[in-house]
Amino acid sequence: MKKENLVKRSEDMHPYQMLVYLAMGSSGLIFIFLTLPFILSVLSAGPVHLTKLPVFFWISTVVLLAGSMSAHWLINILRHGKLPELQQVLYILLGTCVLFVTFQFCGWCELGMEGIYRSGLPTSSYLYLLTGIHVLHILGLMLFLSKLIVDVHQVRKDPIKELIFETNPYVIMKFRLFKHILLFVDIVWIVFFLLFMLAFG
């Protein structure tokens, strides 16, 4: 029964939705295969002692979590037809993504000032690699988010399109997908952040 339900759910799933979930699954595997060597390098070489974990890593974590809290209300705002508020939340989320990427670069600069370079210990190289790939995922999320902002902006020009937009299952699906992707990158970053605290403590 469970297998039949899974098959039926996959058949009913929109191709766009299936593509996003497959991409998330592939990215998850990539992160796992990169995280394992990172953990092994820490166990073999020991932690790289810093005076402190980069402050900007802490700030970027707070920024990312704050963005996720804003995203929690997206579907509810959409269903109530509050497109001005929806657009405002989307701009806030885009701003948090920009801040996160900016703070990541600042964090790398802090690491450089501490003498932790990409060409140093394997542990240091993996840190830059993992955070760099995560930043690429955030940039991809920003492209998705920008498309949602453009869609909302265009719809607001036409009351009829606005009404259809608010009740369109495909539109609701896109916003749900965005929330799932944001949750995915949040979880990945939290896991990395905890690992970095252990590896560079």
XYZ file of N, CA, C and O in Angstrom:
804
model
N 0.809 -1.204 0.000
C 0.000 0.000 0.000
C 0.850 1.265 0.000
O 0.573 2.221 -0.704
N 1.898 1.239 0.815
C 2.769 2.415 0.893
C 3.447 2.669 -0.431
O 3.568 3.818 -0.873
N 3.917 1.578 -1.092
C 4.569 1.741 -2.385
C 3.587 2.284 -3.420
O 3.926 3.140 -4.230
N 2.343 1.775 -3.385
C 1.337 2.242 -4.325
C 1.023 3.719 -4.095
O 0.840 4.483 -5.046
N 0.958 4.126 -2.830
C 0.702 5.536 -2.510
C 1.829 6.430 -2.988
O 1.601 7.532 -3.501
N 3.073 5.968 -2.815
C 4.221 6.752 -3.270
C 4.222 6.892 -4.781
O 4.511 7.959 -5.320
N 3.885 5.800 -5.476
C 3.831 5.834 -6.935
C 2.747 6.793 -7.412
O 2.952 7.590 -8.327
N 1.579 6.710 -6.753
C 0.467 7.588 -7.131
C 0.814 9.053 -6.885
O 0.517 9.922 -7.708
N 1.462 9.323 -5.759
C 1.848 10.703 -5.449
C 2.856 11.231 -6.458
O 2.795 12.383 -6.867
N 3.789 10.396 -6.875
C 4.785 10.819 -7.865
C 4.144 11.053 -9.227
O 4.558 11.956 -9.962
N 3.121 10.247 -9.556
C 2.428 10.425 -10.837
C 1.604 11.700 -10.840
O 1.474 12.361 -11.875
N 1.012 12.027 -9.683
C 0.195 13.237 -9.577
C 1.038 14.503 -9.445
O 0.517 15.615 -9.575
N 2.315 14.350 -9.180
C 3.185 15.494 -8.958
C 3.474 16.237 -10.264
O 3.698 15.631 -11.304
N 3.442 17.552 -10.204
C 3.753 18.384 -11.363
C 5.225 18.191 -11.752
O 6.090 18.072 -10.877
N 5.528 18.144 -13.074
C 6.925 17.944 -13.507
C 7.891 18.965 -12.906
O 9.030 18.623 -12.559
N 7.439 20.216 -12.790
C 8.270 21.266 -12.198
C 8.587 20.937 -10.747
O 9.705 21.102 -10.273
N 7.559 20.435 -10.045
C 7.728 20.042 -8.647
C 8.686 18.861 -8.526
O 9.567 18.841 -7.657
N 8.523 17.892 -9.395
C 9.401 16.727 -9.403
C 10.847 17.129 -9.658
O 11.775 16.622 -9.004
N 11.046 18.057 -10.592
C 12.392 18.518 -10.926
C 13.064 19.180 -9.727
O 14.245 18.931 -9.443
N 12.313 20.006 -9.017
C 12.865 20.702 -7.846
C 13.242 19.710 -6.755
O 14.318 19.799 -6.151
N 12.370 18.729 -6.493
C 12.655 17.742 -5.451
C 13.850 16.859 -5.813
O 14.648 16.501 -4.949
N 13.961 16.523 -7.098
C 15.124 15.750 -7.541
C 16.409 16.555 -7.370
O 17.445 16.020 -6.959
N 16.342 17.854 -7.688
C 17.502 18.729 -7.526
C 17.897 18.841 -6.053
O 19.084 18.812 -5.707
N 16.892 18.949 -5.184
C 17.171 19.027 -3.748
C 17.790 17.725 -3.243
O 18.726 17.741 -2.441
N 17.270 16.591 -3.739
C 17.833 15.303 -3.341
C 19.265 15.142 -3.799
O 20.130 14.666 -3.048
N 19.541 15.564 -5.043
C 20.909 15.488 -5.574
C 21.848 16.387 -4.782
O 22.976 15.998 -4.459
N 21.381 17.592 -4.471
C 22.198 18.521 -3.687
C 22.472 17.964 -2.299
O 23.573 18.098 -1.768
N 21.445 17.325 -1.721
C 21.630 16.722 -0.403
C 22.707 15.645 -0.414
O 23.534 15.578 0.504
N 22.708 14.828 -1.458
C 23.738 13.790 -1.584
C 25.125 14.402 -1.739
O 26.103 13.923 -1.152
N 25.210 15.467 -2.531
C 26.498 16.151 -2.721
C 27.017 16.674 -1.386
O 28.197 16.493 -1.041
N 26.135 17.315 -0.622
C 26.541 17.854 0.669
C 26.983 16.739 1.622
O 27.944 16.895 2.372
N 26.273 15.605 1.591
C 26.639 14.484 2.453
C 28.017 13.948 2.089
O 28.869 13.718 2.961
N 28.261 13.755 0.785
C 29.538 13.204 0.343
C 30.701 14.176 0.579
O 31.852 13.751 0.695
N 30.409 15.464 0.655
C 31.459 16.434 0.961
C 31.645 16.600 2.468
O 32.748 16.910 2.925
N 30.555 16.411 3.216
C 30.629 16.571 4.668
C 31.399 15.424 5.320
O 32.151 15.646 6.279
N 31.237 14.220 4.813
C 31.938 13.065 5.385
C 33.461 13.228 5.357
O 34.123 13.019 6.383
N 34.075 13.610 4.209
C 35.526 13.846 4.229
C 35.926 14.981 5.175
O 36.998 14.936 5.778
N 35.054 15.981 5.286
C 35.322 17.084 6.211
C 35.410 16.564 7.648
O 36.338 16.893 8.392
N 34.443 15.724 8.034
C 34.439 15.146 9.382
C 35.668 14.269 9.591
O 36.317 14.312 10.649
N 36.008 13.466 8.577
C 37.182 12.593 8.684
C 38.461 13.408 8.825
O 39.370 13.031 9.569
N 38.546 14.530 8.109
C 39.747 15.376 8.204
C 39.865 15.993 9.589
O 40.970 16.154 10.115
N 38.716 16.314 10.206
C 38.735 16.864 11.568
C 39.185 15.800 12.558
O 39.991 16.058 13.463
N 38.673 14.570 12.379
C 39.028 13.483 13.289
C 40.497 13.095 13.177
O 41.138 12.751 14.171
N 41.037 13.197 11.966
C 42.432 12.784 11.768
C 43.427 13.879 12.140
O 44.470 13.619 12.723
N 43.081 15.125 11.804
C 44.012 16.232 12.041
C 43.716 16.988 13.327
O 44.536 17.757 13.802
N 42.508 16.776 13.886
C 42.138 17.529 15.085
C 41.541 18.869 14.694
O 41.665 19.318 13.562
N 40.867 19.530 15.609
C 40.243 20.817 15.308
C 41.266 21.909 15.032
O 42.365 21.888 15.559
N 40.886 22.827 14.139
C 41.724 23.998 13.862
C 41.289 25.089 14.831
O 40.155 25.564 14.777
N 42.175 25.444 15.719
C 41.783 26.375 16.782
C 41.779 27.819 16.278
O 42.765 28.323 15.751
N 40.617 28.439 16.438
C 40.461 29.858 16.147
C 40.242 30.587 17.469
O 39.805 29.987 18.458
N 40.550 31.879 17.477
C 40.220 32.655 18.658
C 38.700 32.694 18.836
O 38.202 32.731 19.951
N 37.988 32.637 17.705
C 36.522 32.559 17.722
C 36.047 32.243 16.310
O 36.743 32.511 15.321
N 34.857 31.639 16.222
C 34.243 31.407 14.924
C 33.889 32.769 14.336
O 33.485 33.668 15.080
N 34.075 32.960 13.022
C 33.789 34.276 12.444
C 32.449 34.852 12.879
O 31.426 34.163 12.831
N 32.484 36.087 13.326
C 31.263 36.753 13.797
C 30.214 36.786 12.695
O 29.016 36.624 12.947
N 30.676 36.984 11.458
C 29.735 37.093 10.348
C 29.036 35.770 10.056
O 27.961 35.764 9.455
N 29.611 34.645 10.458
C 28.910 33.367 10.334
C 27.725 33.328 11.300
O 26.657 32.807 10.974
N 27.932 33.868 12.492
C 26.838 33.946 13.465
C 25.738 34.873 12.938
O 24.546 34.537 13.015
N 26.150 36.023 12.416
C 25.170 36.998 11.918
C 24.392 36.427 10.738
O 23.166 36.577 10.651
N 25.102 35.766 9.829
C 24.428 35.200 8.652
C 23.431 34.117 9.063
O 22.383 33.960 8.430
N 23.732 33.380 10.127
C 22.806 32.361 10.627
C 21.518 33.008 11.125
O 20.409 32.543 10.822
N 21.654 34.087 11.889
C 20.479 34.809 12.393
C 19.664 35.367 11.233
O 18.422 35.287 11.232
N 20.349 35.916 10.239
C 19.667 36.496 9.075
C 18.871 35.428 8.332
O 17.707 35.633 7.949
N 19.484 34.275 8.121
C 18.823 33.191 7.387
C 17.587 32.692 8.136
O 16.529 32.464 7.535
N 17.705 32.532 9.446
C 16.572 32.066 10.252
C 15.460 33.113 10.293
O 14.270 32.764 10.279
N 15.826 34.385 10.316
C 14.822 35.454 10.300
C 14.055 35.437 8.981
O 12.836 35.636 8.952
N 14.772 35.180 7.883
C 14.117 35.071 6.585
C 13.138 33.917 6.542
O 12.044 34.027 5.983
N 13.505 32.809 7.148
C 12.624 31.636 7.178
C 11.347 31.921 7.959
O 10.266 31.452 7.599
N 11.468 32.697 9.025
C 10.278 33.059 9.797
C 9.334 33.913 8.959
O 8.114 33.757 9.040
N 9.888 34.789 8.129
C 9.057 35.613 7.236
C 8.361 34.750 6.191
O 7.195 34.970 5.863
N 9.078 33.744 5.679
C 8.526 32.867 4.635
C 7.376 32.025 5.152
O 6.546 31.547 4.365
N 7.302 31.841 6.462
C 6.256 30.997 7.052
C 4.856 31.515 6.714
O 3.894 30.735 6.631
N 4.722 32.840 6.487
C 3.413 33.433 6.274
C 3.059 33.581 4.804
O 1.976 34.075 4.480
N 3.929 33.176 3.899
C 3.714 33.440 2.471
C 2.391 32.877 1.942
O 1.615 33.590 1.301
N 2.149 31.582 2.164
C 0.958 30.937 1.616
C -0.309 31.559 2.196
O -1.289 31.805 1.480
N -0.288 31.845 3.480
C -1.456 32.446 4.142
C -1.757 33.826 3.561
O -2.924 34.163 3.304
N -0.714 34.618 3.337
C -0.889 35.955 2.752
C -1.426 35.837 1.335
O -2.316 36.598 0.919
N -0.918 34.892 0.561
C -1.360 34.690 -0.818
C -2.828 34.316 -0.873
O -3.598 34.861 -1.680
N -3.248 33.384 -0.027
C -4.636 32.922 -0.041
C -5.621 33.993 0.405
O -6.796 33.954 0.032
N -5.155 34.952 1.193
C -6.022 36.053 1.624
C -5.983 37.221 0.631
O -6.617 38.254 0.872
N -5.266 37.032 -0.468
C -5.251 38.043 -1.518
C -4.525 39.327 -1.171
O -4.782 40.375 -1.771
N -3.616 39.267 -0.216
C -2.876 40.468 0.191
C -1.568 40.563 -0.607
O -0.478 40.378 -0.076
N -1.704 40.861 -1.894
C -0.523 40.870 -2.761
C 0.492 41.958 -2.407
O 1.700 41.722 -2.557
N 0.069 43.152 -1.981
C 1.081 44.137 -1.550
C 1.944 43.612 -0.403
O 3.165 43.777 -0.397
N 1.297 42.949 0.579
C 2.053 42.372 1.695
C 2.929 41.220 1.213
O 4.057 41.048 1.676
N 2.395 40.438 0.277
C 3.155 39.322 -0.281
C 4.416 39.825 -0.964
O 5.510 39.278 -0.765
N 4.263 40.867 -1.745
C 5.412 41.441 -2.438
C 6.429 41.995 -1.447
O 7.638 41.844 -1.635
N 5.938 42.598 -0.377
C 6.827 43.144 0.643
C 7.636 42.039 1.312
O 8.853 42.176 1.515
N 6.971 40.922 1.651
C 7.665 39.794 2.277
C 8.709 39.211 1.330
O 9.818 38.850 1.746
N 8.368 39.130 0.049
C 9.316 38.596 -0.940
C 10.558 39.475 -1.037
O 11.681 38.972 -1.152
N 10.356 40.791 -0.997
C 11.502 41.708 -1.023
C 12.356 41.564 0.242
O 13.590 41.632 0.185
N 11.694 41.357 1.377
C 12.429 41.140 2.632
C 13.272 39.877 2.530
O 14.448 39.851 2.927
N 12.677 38.813 1.971
C 13.392 37.547 1.814
C 14.571 37.696 0.861
O 15.649 37.146 1.104
N 14.373 38.451 -0.215
C 15.472 38.689 -1.141
C 16.595 39.456 -0.449
O 17.787 39.165 -0.651
N 16.200 40.430 0.385
C 17.201 41.194 1.132
C 17.978 40.326 2.104
O 19.197 40.481 2.243
N 17.292 39.385 2.760
C 17.992 38.489 3.694
C 18.967 37.579 2.954
O 20.050 37.282 3.465
N 18.595 37.153 1.744
C 19.508 36.323 0.945
C 20.758 37.105 0.551
O 21.875 36.580 0.617
N 20.547 38.352 0.149
C 21.686 39.207 -0.221
C 22.592 39.420 0.984
O 23.828 39.337 0.875
N 21.985 39.678 2.133
C 22.771 39.869 3.355
C 23.531 38.603 3.720
O 24.693 38.659 4.128
N 22.875 37.444 3.579
C 23.529 36.184 3.918
C 24.777 35.980 3.063
O 25.847 35.639 3.582
N 24.644 36.181 1.743
C 25.795 36.006 0.842
C 26.894 36.999 1.190
O 28.086 36.654 1.223
N 26.506 38.250 1.469
C 27.483 39.279 1.835
C 28.233 38.901 3.105
O 29.465 39.002 3.176
N 27.492 38.437 4.112
C 28.115 38.059 5.379
C 29.002 36.817 5.234
O 29.961 36.649 5.977
N 28.660 35.947 4.282
C 29.519 34.795 4.033
C 30.889 35.249 3.520
O 31.927 34.747 3.960
N 30.889 36.193 2.597
C 32.156 36.734 2.096
C 32.934 37.416 3.218
O 34.160 37.271 3.312
N 32.212 38.140 4.072
C 32.874 38.783 5.211
C 33.454 37.731 6.157
O 34.536 37.917 6.724
N 32.727 36.626 6.332
C 33.221 35.527 7.169
C 34.493 34.921 6.603
O 35.424 34.598 7.350
N 34.544 34.775 5.273
C 35.766 34.265 4.634
C 36.942 35.217 4.872
O 38.066 34.768 5.074
N 36.651 36.511 4.828
C 37.709 37.495 5.097
C 38.210 37.358 6.531
O 39.415 37.460 6.788
N 37.270 37.129 7.472
C 37.668 36.907 8.867
C 38.563 35.686 9.002
O 39.561 35.699 9.740
N 38.211 34.613 8.297
C 39.025 33.398 8.334
C 40.424 33.668 7.799
O 41.419 33.173 8.334
N 40.499 34.440 6.728
C 41.803 34.799 6.166
C 42.646 35.579 7.151
O 43.865 35.367 7.264
N 41.998 36.466 7.899
C 42.725 37.248 8.907
C 43.218 36.366 10.043
O 44.200 36.686 10.704
N 42.518 35.233 10.271
C 42.935 34.281 11.308
C 43.999 33.315 10.788
O 44.499 32.468 11.530
N 44.328 33.428 9.494
C 45.330 32.533 8.921
C 44.764 31.219 8.423
O 45.509 30.276 8.161
N 43.416 31.146 8.264
C 42.761 29.939 7.758
C 42.513 30.160 6.272
O 41.628 30.925 5.887
N 43.300 29.506 5.431
C 43.227 29.725 3.994
C 42.741 28.470 3.267
O 42.825 27.353 3.779
N 42.273 28.684 2.031
C 41.781 27.572 1.202
C 42.867 26.554 0.924
O 42.610 25.366 0.782
N 44.103 27.014 0.798
C 45.207 26.125 0.441
C 45.924 25.562 1.672
O 47.003 25.003 1.554
N 45.311 25.727 2.841
C 45.946 25.235 4.070
C 45.600 23.795 4.349
O 45.671 22.928 3.485
N 45.185 23.527 5.583
C 44.814 22.174 5.983
C 43.578 21.703 5.224
O 42.763 22.525 4.784
N 43.416 20.367 5.044
C 42.207 19.852 4.385
C 40.924 20.346 5.043
O 39.940 20.630 4.368
N 40.951 20.441 6.365
C 39.770 20.920 7.082
C 39.396 22.328 6.632
O 38.219 22.633 6.402
N 40.391 23.185 6.467
C 40.138 24.555 6.029
C 39.610 24.581 4.600
O 38.685 25.332 4.275
N 40.186 23.745 3.744
C 39.743 23.693 2.346
C 38.292 23.255 2.253
O 37.512 23.814 1.474
N 37.921 22.255 3.053
C 36.541 21.774 3.036
C 35.586 22.846 3.545
O 34.449 22.944 3.073
N 36.019 23.645 4.508
C 35.158 24.708 5.013
C 34.808 25.677 3.893
O 33.636 26.022 3.705
N 35.811 26.126 3.146
C 35.561 27.044 2.034
C 34.711 26.381 0.956
O 33.830 27.015 0.361
N 34.970 25.094 0.692
C 34.228 24.378 -0.342
C 32.755 24.238 0.040
O 31.856 24.529 -0.769
N 32.493 23.817 1.259
C 31.119 23.615 1.708
C 30.337 24.929 1.737
O 29.201 24.997 1.256
N 30.945 25.957 2.309
C 30.246 27.241 2.370
C 30.076 27.846 0.982
O 29.063 28.488 0.700
N 31.053 27.620 0.098
C 30.957 28.147 -1.257
C 29.817 27.508 -2.034
O 29.050 28.199 -2.720
N 29.688 26.186 -1.928
C 28.595 25.492 -2.616
C 27.242 25.913 -2.036
O 26.255 26.076 -2.760
N 27.223 26.112 -0.722
C 25.978 26.571 -0.094
C 25.595 27.955 -0.597
O 24.409 28.235 -0.833
N 26.569 28.817 -0.780
C 26.295 30.155 -1.322
C 25.714 30.044 -2.728
O 24.797 30.795 -3.100
N 26.221 29.103 -3.531
C 25.669 28.900 -4.873
C 24.189 28.504 -4.788
O 23.375 28.937 -5.622
N 23.842 27.688 -3.807
C 22.440 27.310 -3.627
C 21.597 28.520 -3.229
O 20.449 28.657 -3.671
N 22.154 29.386 -2.401
C 21.440 30.608 -2.019
C 21.233 31.496 -3.244
O 20.153 32.098 -3.414
N 22.227 31.571 -4.114
C 22.085 32.365 -5.339
C 20.993 31.793 -6.239
O 20.217 32.535 -6.850
N 20.922 30.455 -6.310
C 19.841 29.824 -7.060
C 18.487 30.135 -6.447
O 17.502 30.386 -7.166
N 18.420 30.132 -5.121
C 17.189 30.493 -4.424
C 16.789 31.930 -4.725
O 15.599 32.247 -4.883
N 17.775 32.806 -4.848
C 17.507 34.214 -5.155
C 16.914 34.370 -6.563
O 16.056 35.230 -6.782
N 17.364 33.545 -7.510
C 16.790 33.577 -8.862
C 15.320 33.170 -8.832
O 14.464 33.800 -9.468
N 15.034 32.098 -8.090
C 13.659 31.637 -7.926
C 12.809 32.733 -7.283
O 11.687 33.025 -7.722
N 13.347 33.340 -6.251
C 12.659 34.401 -5.527
C 12.415 35.615 -6.424
O 11.340 36.223 -6.391
N 13.393 35.964 -7.236
C 13.256 37.102 -8.157
C 12.133 36.863 -9.155
O 11.377 37.784 -9.497
N 12.010 35.607 -9.622
C 10.923 35.259 -10.553
C 9.571 35.413 -9.871
O 8.612 35.930 -10.485
N 9.460 35.022 -8.612
C 8.204 35.186 -7.881
C 7.862 36.669 -7.726
O 6.692 37.060 -7.860
N 8.865 37.489 -7.463
C 8.647 38.935 -7.311
C 8.146 39.541 -8.612
O 7.203 40.344 -8.632
N 8.752 39.147 -9.730
C 8.332 39.646 -11.043
C 6.894 39.216 -11.337
O 6.087 40.014 -11.829
N 6.565 37.963 -11.021
C 5.201 37.462 -11.253
C 4.171 38.272 -10.472
O 3.136 38.667 -11.022
N 4.447 38.514 -9.193
C 3.518 39.275 -8.354
C 3.393 40.701 -8.862
O 2.282 41.265 -8.924
N 4.499 41.300 -9.270
C 4.492 42.678 -9.778
C 3.636 42.796 -11.039
O 2.861 43.755 -11.183
N 3.748 41.833 -11.942
C 2.977 41.872 -13.184
C 1.496 41.637 -12.930
O 0.636 42.262 -13.552
N 1.188 40.740 -12.024
C -0.207 40.413 -11.730
C -0.938 41.595 -11.093
O -2.126 41.813 -11.349
N -0.246 42.353 -10.279
C -0.881 43.475 -9.583
C -1.366 44.561 -10.530
O -2.188 45.403 -10.160
N -0.914 44.543 -11.771
C -1.348 45.533 -12.762
C -2.737 45.232 -13.322
O -3.359 46.093 -13.928
N -3.219 44.005 -13.148
C -4.493 43.571 -13.725
C -5.349 42.898 -12.643
O -4.978 41.823 -12.144
N -6.498 43.498 -12.269
C -7.347 42.921 -11.210
C -7.825 41.501 -11.532
O -7.965 40.679 -10.616
N -8.092 41.220 -12.801
C -8.566 39.889 -13.173
C -7.455 38.862 -12.979
O -7.667 37.787 -12.403
N -6.253 39.192 -13.460
C -5.100 38.306 -13.262
C -4.796 38.129 -11.779
O -4.390 37.056 -11.347
N -5.020 39.193 -11.022
C -4.754 39.132 -9.577
C -5.662 38.117 -8.901
O -5.227 37.339 -8.052
N -6.950 38.099 -9.307
C -7.909 37.160 -8.731
C -7.542 35.719 -9.087
O -7.594 34.828 -8.241
N -7.166 35.509 -10.343
C -6.780 34.162 -10.794
C -5.498 33.718 -10.088
O -5.353 32.564 -9.693
N -4.586 34.659 -9.926
C -3.302 34.380 -9.292
C -3.480 33.861 -7.873
O -2.816 32.913 -7.443
N -4.403 34.473 -7.142
C -4.612 34.127 -5.729
C -5.187 32.725 -5.545
O -4.991 32.115 -4.488
N -5.912 32.218 -6.557
C -6.582 30.925 -6.433
C -5.972 29.849 -7.330
O -6.482 28.726 -7.363
N -4.899 30.186 -8.018
C -4.271 29.249 -8.953
C -3.445 28.205 -8.192
O -2.482 28.555 -7.508
N -3.790 26.910 -8.294
C -3.028 25.871 -7.576
C -1.556 25.828 -7.982
O -0.696 25.512 -7.155
N -1.268 26.154 -9.250
C 0.112 26.135 -9.727
C 0.930 27.224 -9.028
O 2.085 27.011 -8.664
N 0.325 28.374 -8.829
C 1.001 29.477 -8.133
C 1.277 29.099 -6.683
O 2.384 29.302 -6.173
N 0.258 28.523 -6.030
C 0.430 28.089 -4.642
C 1.530 27.036 -4.538
O 2.333 27.036 -3.603
N 1.584 26.142 -5.541
C 2.626 25.113 -5.556
C 4.016 25.744 -5.633
O 4.944 25.309 -4.937
N 4.162 26.787 -6.463
C 5.469 27.448 -6.594
C 5.915 28.080 -5.275
O 7.091 27.998 -4.912
N 4.983 28.679 -4.574
C 5.330 29.286 -3.289
C 5.663 28.219 -2.242
O 6.545 28.419 -1.410
N 4.948 27.096 -2.295
C 5.279 25.994 -1.391
C 6.669 25.448 -1.704
O 7.448 25.127 -0.796
N 6.985 25.327 -2.983
C 8.310 24.845 -3.380
C 9.390 25.785 -2.878
O 10.445 25.344 -2.412
N 9.121 27.078 -2.981
C 10.095 28.051 -2.478
C 10.336 27.852 -0.987
O 11.481 27.872 -0.522
N 9.259 27.643 -0.217
C 9.400 27.413 1.223
C 10.196 26.150 1.503
O 11.023 26.125 2.415
N 9.974 25.101 0.698
C 10.713 23.851 0.890
C 12.195 24.026 0.588
O 13.055 23.495 1.302
N 12.496 24.775 -0.470
C 13.901 25.018 -0.822
C 14.582 25.838 0.268
O 15.717 25.564 0.665
N 13.873 26.850 0.758
C 14.424 27.678 1.833
C 14.679 26.850 3.086
O 15.719 26.997 3.738
N 13.747 25.954 3.403
C 13.932 25.068 4.552
C 15.145 24.165 4.350
O 15.928 23.935 5.284
N 15.310 23.689 3.126
C 16.447 22.819 2.802
C 17.777 23.541 3.032
O 18.676 23.014 3.704
N 17.913 24.751 2.480
C 19.180 25.481 2.636
C 19.393 25.900 4.089
O 20.532 25.987 4.555
N 18.303 26.134 4.820
C 18.412 26.445 6.252
C 18.999 25.266 7.019
O 19.932 25.427 7.823
N 18.435 24.091 6.779
C 18.892 22.886 7.488
C 20.356 22.602 7.161
O 21.161 22.294 8.052
N 20.705 22.719 5.881
C 22.096 22.475 5.464
C 23.036 23.438 6.185
O 24.080 23.026 6.710
N 22.668 24.704 6.238
C 23.546 25.678 6.884
C 23.669 25.433 8.386
O 24.768 25.550 8.938
N 22.551 25.097 9.045
C 22.605 24.835 10.485
C 23.528 23.656 10.772
O 24.327 23.684 11.716
N 23.432 22.602 9.954
C 24.318 21.441 10.121
C 25.772 21.858 9.933
O 26.646 21.497 10.743
N 26.046 22.628 8.883
C 27.414 23.102 8.644
C 27.901 23.957 9.803
O 29.039 23.817 10.260
N 27.050 24.843 10.270
C 27.439 25.760 11.327
C 27.821 25.003 12.596
O 28.833 25.318 13.244
N 27.029 23.981 12.954
C 27.341 23.171 14.126
C 28.652 22.410 13.939
O 29.473 22.314 14.866
N 28.883 21.888 12.717
C 30.131 21.199 12.428
C 31.319 22.145 12.521
O 32.385 21.783 13.041
N 31.140 23.372 12.025
C 32.223 24.350 12.076
C 32.556 24.722 13.514
O 33.724 24.944 13.863
N 31.533 24.786 14.359
C 31.772 25.100 15.767
C 32.632 24.007 16.418
O 33.499 24.303 17.254
N 32.410 22.756 16.016
C 33.194 21.652 16.565
C 34.598 21.585 15.950
O 35.587 21.330 16.634
N 34.663 21.832 14.633
C 35.939 21.689 13.922
C 36.884 22.865 14.153
O 38.103 22.704 14.114
N 36.327 24.036 14.386
C 37.167 25.231 14.513
C 36.992 25.881 15.876
O 37.095 27.094 16.024
N 36.696 25.048 16.860
C 36.487 25.574 18.207
C 37.795 25.781 18.952
O 38.849 25.371 18.550
